Amino acid sequence: MKPFPHQPLSTYQELPPVEMLQRAESFRQMMQRRRTVRQFSNRPVERKIIEDCLLAAGTAPNGANLQPWHFVVVSDPQMKSRVRIGAEEEEREFYSRRASQEWLKALEPFGTDADKPYLEIAPYLIVIFAQKTSLDPEGSPVKNYYVQESVGIATGMLITALHNAGLATLTHTPSPMGFLNEILGRPENEKPFLVLVAGYPAEDAVVPIVTKKSLDEIATFL
Ligand code: IYR
């Protein structure tokens, strides 16, 4: 393939060191307020907010710029209900048969079970699909690279963007997720990655008291 034409890096903005420190700290504080929420309000959320957050996620670094993701935004009540029915079917299997005793024990403190009412209550379910292949300009399938990494990064950026915009999210991972292709009409080259539930938290939402690892535990400076 021909090399892309290149242009000067004109979007980079160097900041004075004091401002770098301030911004790093205030971003950390903002991120430390993010919590995964399991009780959502049915209050509507303007679609433009979701669109902007998706565009932010779409800037994620990814393998060979093939952008191997597709986001299906479900707000239609009937569609949400179908997703809930499909997810709860898999989850009942998970909680009663598929999960090991060890796995169930790890989940016990969170009190999760196969009931997923938020899939119908929250205004948006963003279903993220990973594309194993893309179509080249001639329409033939080409292999994508670092698909899991790329989609994982984009998903993290989406969660961050939604949190920054003032919305709560829940990463929901029914397993297996093949039913989502069928309900949402996605092609066979796409694999569901996860379901991101997004909206306002319920007024009486509660979250488990958990701690995050310290810097020493998560990082080594050499
Ligand atoms: N997918 C199930 C189980 C589950 C697994 C893990 I690991 C979690 O952190 C949370 C839930 C469910 O959504 O209930």
Short mmCIF file of C-alpha atoms and ligand atoms in Angstrom, two decimals:
data_model
loop_
_atom_site.label_atom_id
_atom_site.label_comp_id
_atom_site.label_asym_id
_atom_site.label_seq_id
_atom_site.Cartn_x
_atom_site.Cartn_y
_atom_site.Cartn_z
CA MET A 1 0.00 0.00 0.00
CA LYS A 2 1.10 3.59 -0.70
CA PRO A 3 2.26 5.59 2.34
CA PHE A 4 -0.23 8.11 3.74
CA PRO A 5 0.73 11.72 3.05
CA HIS A 6 1.91 13.26 6.34
CA GLN A 7 1.32 16.73 7.77
CA PRO A 8 2.78 18.67 10.72
CA LEU A 9 1.34 17.78 14.15
CA SER A 10 -0.84 20.85 14.60
CA THR A 11 -3.32 19.56 17.21
CA TYR A 12 -0.82 18.95 20.03
CA GLN A 13 -0.99 21.57 22.76
CA GLU A 14 1.95 21.85 25.12
CA LEU A 15 0.93 23.10 28.56
CA PRO A 16 2.97 24.94 31.17
CA PRO A 17 4.17 22.42 33.81
CA VAL A 18 2.00 23.99 36.52
CA GLU A 19 -1.06 23.54 34.39
CA MET A 20 -0.05 19.95 33.56
CA LEU A 21 0.07 19.17 37.27
CA GLN A 22 -3.27 20.84 37.90
CA ARG A 23 -4.96 19.06 35.05
CA ALA A 24 -3.53 15.64 35.95
CA GLU A 25 -4.74 16.07 39.52
CA SER A 26 -8.18 17.35 38.68
CA PHE A 27 -8.66 14.59 36.10
CA ARG A 28 -7.66 12.00 38.69
CA GLN A 29 -10.17 13.47 41.14
CA MET A 30 -12.88 13.44 38.48
CA MET A 31 -12.13 9.79 37.62
CA GLN A 32 -12.09 8.80 41.28
CA ARG A 33 -15.73 9.86 41.45
CA ARG A 34 -16.72 7.25 38.82
CA ARG A 35 -18.63 4.31 40.19
CA THR A 36 -20.22 1.41 38.43
CA VAL A 37 -23.92 1.74 39.09
CA ARG A 38 -26.55 -1.00 39.10
CA GLN A 39 -29.65 1.10 39.74
CA PHE A 40 -30.62 3.49 36.98
CA SER A 41 -33.27 6.17 36.56
CA ASN A 42 -35.49 6.12 33.48
CA ARG A 43 -34.89 9.87 33.00
CA PRO A 44 -34.21 10.60 29.35
CA VAL A 45 -30.76 11.73 28.21
CA GLU A 46 -30.19 13.84 25.14
CA ARG A 47 -28.93 11.76 22.24
CA LYS A 48 -26.29 14.37 21.28
CA ILE A 49 -24.44 13.60 24.53
CA ILE A 50 -24.19 9.94 23.55
CA GLU A 51 -23.14 10.89 20.01
CA ASP A 52 -20.30 13.10 21.26
CA CYS A 53 -19.10 10.41 23.68
CA LEU A 54 -19.12 7.84 20.85
CA LEU A 55 -17.11 10.18 18.64
CA ALA A 56 -14.62 10.58 21.51
CA ALA A 57 -14.40 6.77 21.82
CA GLY A 58 -13.87 6.56 18.07
CA THR A 59 -10.61 8.52 18.42
CA ALA A 60 -9.04 5.59 20.30
CA PRO A 61 -5.64 4.38 19.14
CA ASN A 62 -6.09 1.06 17.36
CA GLY A 63 -4.40 -1.49 15.13
CA ALA A 64 -3.44 -0.04 11.71
CA ASN A 65 -6.25 2.54 12.10
CA LEU A 66 -8.76 -0.09 11.00
CA GLN A 67 -11.07 1.04 13.86
CA PRO A 68 -12.45 -2.44 14.44
CA TRP A 69 -15.53 -1.43 16.45
CA HIS A 70 -19.21 -0.80 16.02
CA PHE A 71 -21.48 0.72 18.64
CA VAL A 72 -25.18 -0.12 18.62
CA VAL A 73 -27.15 2.37 20.71
CA VAL A 74 -30.38 0.81 21.92
CA SER A 75 -33.06 3.16 23.29
CA ASP A 76 -36.20 1.61 21.78
CA PRO A 77 -38.16 0.03 24.68
CA GLN A 78 -39.03 -3.10 22.72
CA MET A 79 -35.42 -3.64 21.70
CA LYS A 80 -34.25 -3.07 25.28
CA SER A 81 -36.79 -5.62 26.45
CA ARG A 82 -35.50 -8.18 23.94
CA VAL A 83 -31.93 -7.57 25.08
CA ARG A 84 -33.02 -8.02 28.69
CA ILE A 85 -34.80 -11.30 27.93
CA GLY A 86 -31.76 -12.64 26.03
CA ALA A 87 -29.28 -11.51 28.68
CA GLU A 88 -31.31 -12.90 31.59
CA GLU A 89 -31.58 -16.25 29.83
CA GLU A 90 -27.77 -16.48 29.62
CA GLU A 91 -27.32 -15.12 33.12
CA ARG A 92 -29.69 -17.72 34.62
CA GLU A 93 -27.52 -20.38 32.98
CA PHE A 94 -24.39 -18.62 34.28
CA TYR A 95 -25.52 -18.31 37.89
CA SER A 96 -27.08 -21.77 38.10
CA ARG A 97 -24.66 -23.89 36.04
CA ARG A 98 -21.81 -22.26 34.09
CA ALA A 99 -20.03 -20.28 36.79
CA SER A 100 -17.58 -22.13 39.02
CA GLN A 101 -18.08 -22.04 42.80
CA GLU A 102 -14.94 -19.90 42.97
CA TRP A 103 -16.38 -17.34 40.53
CA LEU A 104 -19.73 -17.18 42.36
CA LYS A 105 -17.83 -16.62 45.60
CA ALA A 106 -15.92 -13.66 44.08
CA LEU A 107 -19.23 -12.12 42.96
CA GLU A 108 -21.08 -12.75 46.23
CA PRO A 109 -20.08 -9.45 47.92
CA PHE A 110 -21.64 -7.52 45.03
CA GLY A 111 -24.97 -9.29 45.34
CA THR A 112 -25.36 -9.64 41.57
CA ASP A 113 -27.79 -12.17 40.18
CA ALA A 114 -29.51 -13.09 36.91
CA ASP A 115 -32.10 -10.30 37.23
CA LYS A 116 -31.18 -7.35 35.01
CA PRO A 117 -34.04 -4.83 35.26
CA TYR A 118 -31.71 -1.92 34.43
CA LEU A 119 -31.49 -3.23 30.87
CA GLU A 120 -35.02 -1.90 30.41
CA ILE A 121 -34.93 1.06 32.80
CA ALA A 122 -31.80 2.93 31.67
CA PRO A 123 -32.32 5.15 28.63
CA TYR A 124 -29.41 3.68 26.66
CA LEU A 125 -27.74 0.34 26.16
CA ILE A 126 -24.61 0.80 24.10
CA VAL A 127 -23.65 -2.58 22.70
CA ILE A 128 -20.04 -2.61 21.60
CA PHE A 129 -19.08 -5.00 18.82
CA ALA A 130 -15.52 -6.00 17.88
CA GLN A 131 -14.96 -6.50 14.17
CA LYS A 132 -12.70 -9.47 13.46
CA THR A 133 -12.51 -8.30 9.83
CA SER A 134 -13.13 -5.02 7.94
CA LEU A 135 -13.97 -4.41 4.31
CA ASP A 136 -11.25 -2.92 2.11
CA PRO A 137 -12.11 -0.17 -0.42
CA GLU A 138 -13.07 -2.90 -2.93
CA GLY A 139 -15.42 -4.51 -0.41
CA SER A 140 -13.32 -7.61 0.30
CA PRO A 141 -12.82 -8.69 3.92
CA VAL A 142 -9.43 -7.93 5.46
CA LYS A 143 -8.14 -9.10 8.82
CA ASN A 144 -8.11 -6.60 11.68
CA TYR A 145 -5.22 -6.45 14.14
CA TYR A 146 -5.15 -6.08 17.93
CA VAL A 147 -8.94 -6.18 17.95
CA GLN A 148 -9.38 -6.89 21.67
CA GLU A 149 -6.85 -4.23 22.63
CA SER A 150 -8.33 -1.63 20.27
CA VAL A 151 -11.93 -2.22 21.33
CA GLY A 152 -10.91 -2.34 24.99
CA ILE A 153 -9.20 1.05 24.70
CA ALA A 154 -12.19 2.57 22.86
CA THR A 155 -14.56 1.19 25.48
CA GLY A 156 -12.47 2.69 28.27
CA MET A 157 -12.52 6.02 26.52
CA LEU A 158 -16.30 5.77 26.09
CA ILE A 159 -16.81 5.04 29.78
CA THR A 160 -14.56 7.99 30.62
CA ALA A 161 -16.39 10.30 28.20
CA LEU A 162 -19.80 9.32 29.59
CA HIS A 163 -18.62 9.81 33.16
CA ASN A 164 -17.10 13.17 32.24
CA ALA A 165 -20.46 14.17 30.72
CA GLY A 166 -22.21 13.38 34.00
CA LEU A 167 -23.68 9.98 33.20
CA ALA A 168 -23.43 6.75 35.12
CA THR A 169 -22.51 3.48 33.42
CA LEU A 170 -22.47 -0.23 34.04
CA THR A 171 -20.32 -2.63 32.07
CA HIS A 172 -22.53 -5.65 31.57
CA THR A 173 -21.09 -8.86 30.18
CA PRO A 174 -23.62 -11.62 29.71
CA SER A 175 -21.78 -14.66 28.45
CA PRO A 176 -22.06 -15.94 25.79
CA MET A 177 -23.31 -12.84 23.97
CA GLY A 178 -24.14 -14.29 20.56
CA PHE A 179 -27.83 -13.48 21.07
CA LEU A 180 -26.96 -9.80 20.59
CA ASN A 181 -25.98 -10.32 16.94
CA GLU A 182 -29.38 -11.79 16.28
CA ILE A 183 -31.46 -9.20 18.15
CA LEU A 184 -29.49 -6.22 16.85
CA GLY A 185 -28.97 -7.52 13.32
CA ARG A 186 -25.18 -7.43 13.34
CA PRO A 187 -23.12 -9.45 10.86
CA GLU A 188 -21.16 -12.59 11.62
CA ASN A 189 -17.74 -10.86 11.47
CA GLU A 190 -18.70 -8.85 14.58
CA LYS A 191 -18.42 -10.25 18.08
CA PRO A 192 -20.22 -8.56 20.99
CA PHE A 193 -17.60 -7.12 23.35
CA LEU A 194 -19.77 -5.78 26.13
CA VAL A 195 -23.00 -3.97 26.90
CA LEU A 196 -22.58 -0.51 28.40
CA VAL A 197 -25.67 0.61 30.30
CA ALA A 198 -25.81 4.42 30.46
CA GLY A 199 -28.06 6.97 32.09
CA TYR A 200 -28.69 8.85 35.32
CA PRO A 201 -28.30 6.78 38.46
CA ALA A 202 -31.52 6.09 40.38
CA GLU A 203 -32.05 8.61 43.17
CA ASP A 204 -31.71 5.83 45.74
CA ALA A 205 -28.78 4.11 44.01
CA VAL A 206 -26.27 2.47 46.33
CA VAL A 207 -22.78 1.21 45.57
CA PRO A 208 -20.62 -1.29 47.43
CA ILE A 209 -17.91 0.12 49.65
CA VAL A 210 -14.76 -0.98 47.87
CA THR A 211 -11.24 0.37 47.72
CA LYS A 212 -8.89 0.81 44.81
CA LYS A 213 -5.31 -0.42 44.95
CA SER A 214 -2.66 2.13 45.93
CA LEU A 215 -0.11 3.50 43.48
CA ASP A 216 2.56 1.20 44.99
CA GLU A 217 0.36 -1.78 44.32
CA ILE A 218 -0.46 -0.94 40.72
CA ALA A 219 2.78 0.62 39.52
CA THR A 220 6.55 0.16 39.59
CA PHE A 221 8.92 2.98 38.67
CA LEU A 222 12.35 1.77 37.58
N1 IYR B 1 -22.05 -11.34 33.79
C1 IYR B 1 -22.65 -11.62 35.07
C2 IYR B 1 -21.66 -12.00 36.10
C3 IYR B 1 -20.66 -10.99 36.52
C4 IYR B 1 -19.33 -11.27 36.42
C5 IYR B 1 -18.38 -10.40 36.86
I1 IYR B 1 -16.41 -10.91 36.82
C6 IYR B 1 -18.76 -9.16 37.40
O1 IYR B 1 -17.78 -8.26 37.83
C7 IYR B 1 -20.10 -8.86 37.51
C8 IYR B 1 -21.03 -9.78 37.06
C9 IYR B 1 -23.58 -10.47 35.51
O2 IYR B 1 -23.61 -9.44 34.83
O3 IYR B 1 -24.26 -10.62 36.50
#
